[in-house]
PDB file of C-alpha atoms in Angstrom:
ATOM      1  CA  MET A   1      -0.087  -0.057   0.065  1.00 89.00           C
ATOM      2  CA  SER A   2       1.175   3.397  -0.868  1.00 96.00           C
ATOM      3  CA  LEU A   3       1.946   6.107   1.684  1.00 97.00           C
ATOM      4  CA  GLN A   4      -1.056   8.128   0.121  1.00 97.00           C
ATOM      5  CA  ASP A   5      -3.419   5.130   0.230  1.00 97.00           C
ATOM      6  CA  LYS A   6      -2.610   4.996   4.046  1.00 97.00           C
ATOM      7  CA  LEU A   7      -3.130   8.641   4.659  1.00 97.00           C
ATOM      8  CA  ASP A   8      -6.352   8.483   2.622  1.00 97.00           C
ATOM      9  CA  ALA A   9      -7.541   5.581   4.760  1.00 97.00           C
ATOM     10  CA  LEU A  10      -6.832   7.422   8.056  1.00 96.00           C
ATOM     11  CA  LYS A  11      -8.495  10.555   6.834  1.00 97.00           C
ATOM     12  CA  THR A  12     -11.675   8.499   6.074  1.00 97.00           C
ATOM     13  CA  LYS A  13     -11.449   6.932   9.516  1.00 96.00           C
ATOM     14  CA  PHE A  14     -11.019  10.125  11.243  1.00 94.00           C
ATOM     15  CA  GLU A  15     -13.662  12.165   9.469  1.00 95.00           C
ATOM     16  CA  THR A  16     -16.234   9.396   9.736  1.00 95.00           C
ATOM     17  CA  GLU A  17     -15.506   7.668  12.933  1.00 93.00           C
ATOM     18  CA  MET A  18     -13.570   9.963  15.304  1.00 90.00           C
ATOM     19  CA  ALA A  19     -14.260  13.555  14.622  1.00 90.00           C
ATOM     20  CA  PRO A  20     -17.750  15.461  14.760  1.00 93.00           C
ATOM     21  CA  PRO A  21     -18.877  17.043  11.763  1.00 94.00           C
ATOM     22  CA  ASP A  22     -18.363  20.603  12.936  1.00 95.00           C
ATOM     23  CA  VAL A  23     -14.912  20.055  13.668  1.00 95.00           C
ATOM     24  CA  VAL A  24     -14.287  18.316  10.302  1.00 96.00           C
ATOM     25  CA  ALA A  25     -15.986  21.551   8.787  1.00 97.00           C
ATOM     26  CA  ILE A  26     -13.562  23.812  10.396  1.00 97.00           C
ATOM     27  CA  MET A  27     -10.635  21.822   9.552  1.00 97.00           C
ATOM     28  CA  HIS A  28     -11.652  21.617   5.882  1.00 97.00           C
ATOM     29  CA  ARG A  29     -12.249  25.385   5.794  1.00 98.00           C
ATOM     30  CA  VAL A  30      -8.779  26.328   7.296  1.00 97.00           C
ATOM     31  CA  THR A  31      -7.169  23.813   4.736  1.00 98.00           C
ATOM     32  CA  ASP A  32      -9.083  25.378   1.916  1.00 98.00           C
ATOM     33  CA  GLU A  33      -8.151  28.819   2.933  1.00 98.00           C
ATOM     34  CA  LEU A  34      -4.372  27.937   3.299  1.00 98.00           C
ATOM     35  CA  ILE A  35      -4.470  26.458  -0.264  1.00 98.00           C
ATOM     36  CA  ALA A  36      -6.255  29.569  -1.482  1.00 98.00           C
ATOM     37  CA  SER A  37      -3.739  31.942   0.194  1.00 98.00           C
ATOM     38  CA  GLY A  38      -1.109  30.703  -2.457  1.00 98.00           C
ATOM     39  CA  GLN A  39       1.452  30.534   0.215  1.00 98.00           C
ATOM     40  CA  ALA A  40       2.741  27.144  -1.011  1.00 98.00           C
ATOM     41  CA  GLY A  41       3.536  28.630  -4.342  1.00 97.00           C
ATOM     42  CA  ARG A  42       5.576  31.549  -2.771  1.00 98.00           C
ATOM     43  CA  ALA A  43       7.442  29.276  -0.634  1.00 98.00           C
ATOM     44  CA  LEU A  44      11.066  28.096  -1.638  1.00 98.00           C
ATOM     45  CA  HIS A  45      11.173  25.633  -4.605  1.00 98.00           C
ATOM     46  CA  ALA A  46      13.565  23.802  -6.920  1.00 98.00           C
ATOM     47  CA  GLY A  47      16.284  26.245  -8.154  1.00 98.00           C
ATOM     48  CA  ASP A  48      16.084  28.376  -5.034  1.00 98.00           C
ATOM     49  CA  ARG A  49      19.121  28.548  -2.590  1.00 98.00           C
ATOM     50  CA  ALA A  50      18.201  26.864   0.894  1.00 98.00           C
ATOM     51  CA  PRO A  51      18.751  28.786   3.967  1.00 98.00           C
ATOM     52  CA  VAL A  52      21.756  27.737   6.022  1.00 98.00           C
ATOM     53  CA  PHE A  53      20.814  26.521   9.379  1.00 98.00           C
ATOM     54  CA  ALA A  54      22.221  24.879  12.593  1.00 98.00           C
ATOM     55  CA  LEU A  55      19.406  23.449  14.773  1.00 98.00           C
ATOM     56  CA  PRO A  56      19.631  21.286  18.022  1.00 98.00           C
ATOM     57  CA  ASP A  57      18.894  17.637  18.048  1.00 96.00           C
ATOM     58  CA  PRO A  58      16.846  16.051  21.074  1.00 95.00           C
ATOM     59  CA  ASP A  59      19.994  15.967  23.061  1.00 94.00           C
ATOM     60  CA  GLY A  60      20.857  19.552  22.424  1.00 95.00           C
ATOM     61  CA  LYS A  61      23.787  19.044  19.825  1.00 96.00           C
ATOM     62  CA  LEU A  62      23.627  21.455  17.119  1.00 97.00           C
ATOM     63  CA  VAL A  63      23.055  19.696  13.708  1.00 97.00           C
ATOM     64  CA  SER A  64      24.527  22.063  10.893  1.00 97.00           C
ATOM     65  CA  SER A  65      23.262  21.877   7.295  1.00 98.00           C
ATOM     66  CA  GLN A  66      26.762  22.790   6.064  1.00 97.00           C
ATOM     67  CA  ASP A  67      28.167  20.033   7.922  1.00 97.00           C
ATOM     68  CA  LEU A  68      25.364  17.611   6.378  1.00 97.00           C
ATOM     69  CA  LEU A  69      25.784  18.970   2.795  1.00 97.00           C
ATOM     70  CA  ALA A  70      29.626  18.372   3.256  1.00 96.00           C
ATOM     71  CA  ARG A  71      28.782  14.555   3.341  1.00 94.00           C
ATOM     72  CA  GLY A  72      26.298  14.445   0.316  1.00 96.00           C
ATOM     73  CA  PRO A  73      22.820  15.955  -0.644  1.00 97.00           C
ATOM     74  CA  LEU A  74      20.334  16.541   2.066  1.00 98.00           C
ATOM     75  CA  VAL A  75      16.657  15.166   2.204  1.00 98.00           C
ATOM     76  CA  LEU A  76      14.949  17.572   4.457  1.00 98.00           C
ATOM     77  CA  THR A  77      11.312  16.886   5.527  1.00 98.00           C
ATOM     78  CA  PHE A  78       9.324  19.230   7.787  1.00 98.00           C
ATOM     79  CA  TYR A  79       6.592  17.790   9.726  1.00 96.00           C
ATOM     80  CA  ARG A  80       4.015  19.071  12.333  1.00 97.00           C
ATOM     81  CA  GLY A  81       4.466  16.951  15.461  1.00 96.00           C
ATOM     82  CA  ALA A  82       4.283  13.674  17.350  1.00 96.00           C
ATOM     83  CA  TRP A  83       0.585  14.350  17.978  1.00 96.00           C
ATOM     84  CA  CYS A  84      -0.163  14.146  14.034  1.00 96.00           C
ATOM     85  CA  PRO A  85      -1.000  10.648  12.956  1.00 96.00           C
ATOM     86  CA  PHE A  86      -0.398  11.793   9.261  1.00 97.00           C
ATOM     87  CA  CYS A  87       2.997  12.745  10.214  1.00 97.00           C
ATOM     88  CA  ASN A  88       3.878   9.659  11.961  1.00 97.00           C
ATOM     89  CA  LEU A  89       2.806   7.750   9.005  1.00 98.00           C
ATOM     90  CA  ASP A  90       4.953   9.881   6.750  1.00 98.00           C
ATOM     91  CA  LEU A  91       7.975   9.345   9.110  1.00 98.00           C
ATOM     92  CA  GLN A  92       7.577   5.766   9.028  1.00 98.00           C
ATOM     93  CA  ALA A  93       7.546   5.820   5.226  1.00 98.00           C
ATOM     94  CA  LEU A  94      10.664   7.658   5.121  1.00 98.00           C
ATOM     95  CA  GLU A  95      12.328   5.052   7.522  1.00 98.00           C
ATOM     96  CA  GLU A  96      11.370   2.483   4.990  1.00 97.00           C
ATOM     97  CA  VAL A  97      13.311   4.158   2.240  1.00 98.00           C
ATOM     98  CA  ARG A  98      16.127   5.614   4.257  1.00 98.00           C
ATOM     99  CA  ALA A  99      18.616   2.782   3.198  1.00 97.00           C
ATOM    100  CA  ASP A 100      17.874   3.711  -0.254  1.00 97.00           C
ATOM    101  CA  ILE A 101      18.481   7.321   0.336  1.00 97.00           C
ATOM    102  CA  GLU A 102      21.801   6.822   2.047  1.00 96.00           C
ATOM    103  CA  ALA A 103      22.912   4.374  -0.662  1.00 95.00           C
ATOM    104  CA  ARG A 104      22.775   7.224  -2.966  1.00 94.00           C
ATOM    105  CA  GLY A 105      25.155   9.324  -0.836  1.00 94.00           C
ATOM    106  CA  ALA A 106      22.369  11.429   0.750  1.00 97.00           C
ATOM    107  CA  VAL A 107      21.456  12.273   4.428  1.00 97.00           C
ATOM    108  CA  LEU A 108      17.817  12.412   5.830  1.00 98.00           C
ATOM    109  CA  LEU A 109      16.783  14.848   8.284  1.00 98.00           C
ATOM    110  CA  ALA A 110      13.351  15.775   9.811  1.00 98.00           C
ATOM    111  CA  VAL A 111      12.572  19.186  11.327  1.00 98.00           C
ATOM    112  CA  SER A 112       9.755  20.068  13.848  1.00 98.00           C
ATOM    113  CA  GLN A 113       8.837  22.741  15.984  1.00 98.00           C
ATOM    114  CA  GLN A 114       8.072  20.358  18.876  1.00 97.00           C
ATOM    115  CA  THR A 115      10.008  20.107  21.991  1.00 97.00           C
ATOM    116  CA  ALA A 116      13.129  17.735  22.429  1.00 97.00           C
ATOM    117  CA  ALA A 117      10.998  15.477  24.612  1.00 96.00           C
ATOM    118  CA  ASN A 118       8.421  15.118  21.722  1.00 97.00           C
ATOM    119  CA  SER A 119      11.128  14.681  19.045  1.00 97.00           C
ATOM    120  CA  ARG A 120      12.501  11.708  21.112  1.00 96.00           C
ATOM    121  CA  LYS A 121       9.038  10.353  21.341  1.00 95.00           C
ATOM    122  CA  SER A 122       8.759  10.616  17.676  1.00 95.00           C
ATOM    123  CA  GLN A 123      12.179   8.902  17.051  1.00 96.00           C
ATOM    124  CA  ARG A 124      11.105   5.973  19.513  1.00 96.00           C
ATOM    125  CA  SER A 125       7.511   5.431  18.437  1.00 96.00           C
ATOM    126  CA  ASN A 126       8.231   5.503  14.861  1.00 97.00           C
ATOM    127  CA  LYS A 127      11.469   3.482  15.164  1.00 97.00           C
ATOM    128  CA  LEU A 128      13.471   6.168  13.196  1.00 97.00           C
ATOM    129  CA  GLY A 129      17.083   5.818  12.423  1.00 97.00           C
ATOM    130  CA  PHE A 130      17.425   9.463  11.163  1.00 97.00           C
ATOM    131  CA  PRO A 131      17.703  12.426  13.335  1.00 96.00           C
ATOM    132  CA  ILE A 132      14.978  15.117  14.079  1.00 97.00           C
ATOM    133  CA  VAL A 133      16.007  18.715  14.922  1.00 98.00           C
ATOM    134  CA  GLY A 134      13.818  21.259  16.752  1.00 98.00           C
ATOM    135  CA  ASP A 135      12.963  24.440  14.985  1.00 98.00           C
ATOM    136  CA  LYS A 136      11.558  26.447  17.853  1.00 96.00           C
ATOM    137  CA  GLY A 137       9.107  28.821  16.683  1.00 97.00           C
ATOM    138  CA  GLY A 138       9.216  27.852  13.179  1.00 98.00           C
ATOM    139  CA  GLU A 139      12.027  30.200  12.299  1.00 98.00           C
ATOM    140  CA  LEU A 140      13.590  27.786   9.709  1.00 98.00           C
ATOM    141  CA  ALA A 141      10.125  27.017   8.435  1.00 98.00           C
ATOM    142  CA  ALA A 142       9.523  30.759   8.040  1.00 98.00           C
ATOM    143  CA  LYS A 143      12.659  31.184   5.805  1.00 98.00           C
ATOM    144  CA  PHE A 144      11.613  28.348   3.691  1.00 98.00           C
ATOM    145  CA  GLY A 145       8.250  30.289   3.366  1.00 98.00           C
ATOM    146  CA  ILE A 146       6.168  27.372   4.858  1.00 98.00           C
ATOM    147  CA  ARG A 147       5.224  28.428   8.337  1.00 98.00           C
ATOM    148  CA  TRP A 148       1.633  29.452   8.888  1.00 98.00           C
ATOM    149  CA  TYR A 149      -0.626  30.630  11.690  1.00 98.00           C
ATOM    150  CA  LEU A 150      -3.559  28.708  13.066  1.00 98.00           C
ATOM    151  CA  PRO A 151      -6.604  30.564  13.389  1.00 97.00           C
ATOM    152  CA  GLU A 152      -8.486  30.887  16.837  1.00 97.00           C
ATOM    153  CA  ASP A 153     -11.226  28.224  15.871  1.00 96.00           C
ATOM    154  CA  LEU A 154      -8.548  25.654  14.926  1.00 97.00           C
ATOM    155  CA  GLN A 155      -6.540  26.391  18.043  1.00 97.00           C
ATOM    156  CA  ALA A 156      -9.736  25.487  20.116  1.00 96.00           C
ATOM    157  CA  ILE A 157      -9.982  22.242  18.094  1.00 95.00           C
ATOM    158  CA  HIS A 158      -6.319  21.416  18.526  1.00 95.00           C
ATOM    159  CA  LYS A 159      -7.029  21.627  22.432  1.00 95.00           C
ATOM    160  CA  GLN A 160     -10.272  19.580  22.209  1.00 92.00           C
ATOM    161  CA  LEU A 161      -8.300  16.881  20.378  1.00 91.00           C
ATOM    162  CA  GLY A 162      -5.224  16.889  22.846  1.00 92.00           C
ATOM    163  CA  ALA A 163      -2.880  18.605  20.455  1.00 94.00           C
ATOM    164  CA  ASP A 164      -2.202  21.734  22.331  1.00 96.00           C
ATOM    165  CA  LEU A 165       0.680  23.371  20.499  1.00 97.00           C
ATOM    166  CA  VAL A 166       1.634  25.372  23.345  1.00 97.00           C
ATOM    167  CA  ALA A 167       2.373  22.236  25.398  1.00 96.00           C
ATOM    168  CA  PHE A 168       3.767  20.154  22.447  1.00 96.00           C
ATOM    169  CA  ASN A 169       5.908  23.083  21.046  1.00 98.00           C
ATOM    170  CA  GLY A 170       6.967  24.788  24.216  1.00 96.00           C
ATOM    171  CA  GLU A 171       6.216  28.319  22.918  1.00 97.00           C
ATOM    172  CA  GLU A 172       2.935  30.377  22.058  1.00 96.00           C
ATOM    173  CA  SER A 173       3.244  31.307  18.454  1.00 97.00           C
ATOM    174  CA  TRP A 174       0.567  28.821  17.366  1.00 98.00           C
ATOM    175  CA  THR A 175       2.363  28.234  14.048  1.00 98.00           C
ATOM    176  CA  LEU A 176       3.163  25.156  12.177  1.00 98.00           C
ATOM    177  CA  PRO A 177       5.028  24.250   8.988  1.00 98.00           C
ATOM    178  CA  MET A 178       3.230  22.972   6.001  1.00 98.00           C
ATOM    179  CA  PRO A 179       4.373  19.681   5.476  1.00 97.00           C
ATOM    180  CA  ALA A 180       7.264  19.689   3.091  1.00 98.00           C
ATOM    181  CA  ARG A 181       9.970  17.552   1.594  1.00 98.00           C
ATOM    182  CA  TYR A 182      13.277  18.985   0.157  1.00 98.00           C
ATOM    183  CA  VAL A 183      16.147  17.721  -1.649  1.00 98.00           C
ATOM    184  CA  ILE A 184      19.221  19.999  -1.216  1.00 98.00           C
ATOM    185  CA  GLY A 185      22.292  19.586  -3.346  1.00 97.00           C
ATOM    186  CA  GLN A 186      25.778  19.967  -1.988  1.00 96.00           C
ATOM    187  CA  ASP A 187      26.022  23.225  -3.773  1.00 96.00           C
ATOM    188  CA  GLY A 188      23.228  24.550  -1.453  1.00 97.00           C
ATOM    189  CA  VAL A 189      20.642  24.712  -4.285  1.00 98.00           C
ATOM    190  CA  ILE A 190      17.203  23.067  -3.773  1.00 98.00           C
ATOM    191  CA  ALA A 191      16.827  20.018  -6.242  1.00 98.00           C
ATOM    192  CA  TYR A 192      13.267  19.075  -5.360  1.00 98.00           C
ATOM    193  CA  ALA A 193      10.488  20.498  -3.327  1.00 98.00           C
ATOM    194  CA  GLU A 194       7.104  19.259  -2.532  1.00 98.00           C
ATOM    195  CA  ILE A 195       4.899  21.349  -0.246  1.00 98.00           C
ATOM    196  CA  ASN A 196       1.443  20.441   0.881  1.00 96.00           C
ATOM    197  CA  PRO A 197      -0.984  23.056   2.439  1.00 97.00           C
ATOM    198  CA  ASP A 198      -3.262  20.055   2.789  1.00 98.00           C
ATOM    199  CA  TYR A 199      -1.738  18.125   5.643  1.00 97.00           C
ATOM    200  CA  THR A 200      -3.373  14.789   4.616  1.00 97.00           C
ATOM    201  CA  ARG A 201      -1.421  14.751   1.227  1.00 97.00           C
ATOM    202  CA  ARG A 202       2.247  13.768   1.191  1.00 96.00           C
ATOM    203  CA  PRO A 203       4.633  12.833  -1.628  1.00 96.00           C
ATOM    204  CA  GLU A 204       5.950   9.103  -1.883  1.00 96.00           C
ATOM    205  CA  PRO A 205       9.261   9.168  -0.199  1.00 96.00           C
ATOM    206  CA  SER A 206      10.643   7.071  -3.260  1.00 96.00           C
ATOM    207  CA  ASP A 207       9.978  10.246  -5.257  1.00 97.00           C
ATOM    208  CA  VAL A 208      13.297  11.671  -4.094  1.00 97.00           C
ATOM    209  CA  LEU A 209      15.460   8.770  -5.306  1.00 97.00           C
ATOM    210  CA  PRO A 210      15.573   9.698  -8.966  1.00 97.00           C
ATOM    211  CA  VAL A 211      16.568  13.150  -7.981  1.00 97.00           C
ATOM    212  CA  LEU A 212      19.408  11.694  -5.772  1.00 96.00           C
ATOM    213  CA  TYR A 213      20.550   9.550  -8.659  1.00 93.00           C
ATOM    214  CA  ARG A 214      20.709  12.605 -10.918  1.00 93.00           C
ATOM    215  CA  LEU A 215      22.738  14.523  -8.199  1.00 94.00           C
ATOM    216  CA  LYS A 216      25.054  11.644  -7.842  1.00 84.00           C
ATOM    217  CA  ARG A 217      25.674  11.431 -11.663  1.00 82.00           C
ATOM    218  CA  SER A 218      26.251  15.116 -11.814  1.00 79.00           C
ATOM    219  CA  SER A 219      28.799  15.085  -9.104  1.00 73.00           C
ATOM    220  CA  ALA A 220      30.607  12.278 -10.690  1.00 65.00           C
ATOM    221  CA  ALA A 221      30.792  13.946 -14.061  1.00 59.00           C
TER     222      ALA A 221
END
């Protein structure tokens, strides 16, 4: 089963069995508004230069994009947090192709605004072999153009569903990144970008493999 098939099944179950219609309606409205805003189209895309960053892993050690790119291309995925079941399926699917990514000389890294404790929870519960770094307040997400603000009615729903972002992220901005996947070449230029204002839609992790193959051939030429 593809990642998107799993996400679609989860969405159907959530909307028909777990969430009341008024909650589903608000979530649909906010997603539609985010799509209509055109923000995803204004975010960084292939051909743009990626921001340089150094962010802490759950143990407080800084992870530098420059150090990672010295080793190979960087597959960078932004996700919402340990509380999001759609994100957890996405992370698990990435873990399934991690060996293929690494075989092409690339490094896989996840970015979330959540606290270090929640990043450790993500790594443990999803059995991840790749690191997660903390982007407090979504500062890196903002540089990529993918950070957005949750309206008050959606904030209330998050609290109702046990996903209070103030508690999960350890700060009060009530912002999230749009789920996004990037491949950054060793020259610092983005070679692939997929940004999803609809959090229930994610690219297949294997989509990055042809991109990494092309980068590997280019560097060998």
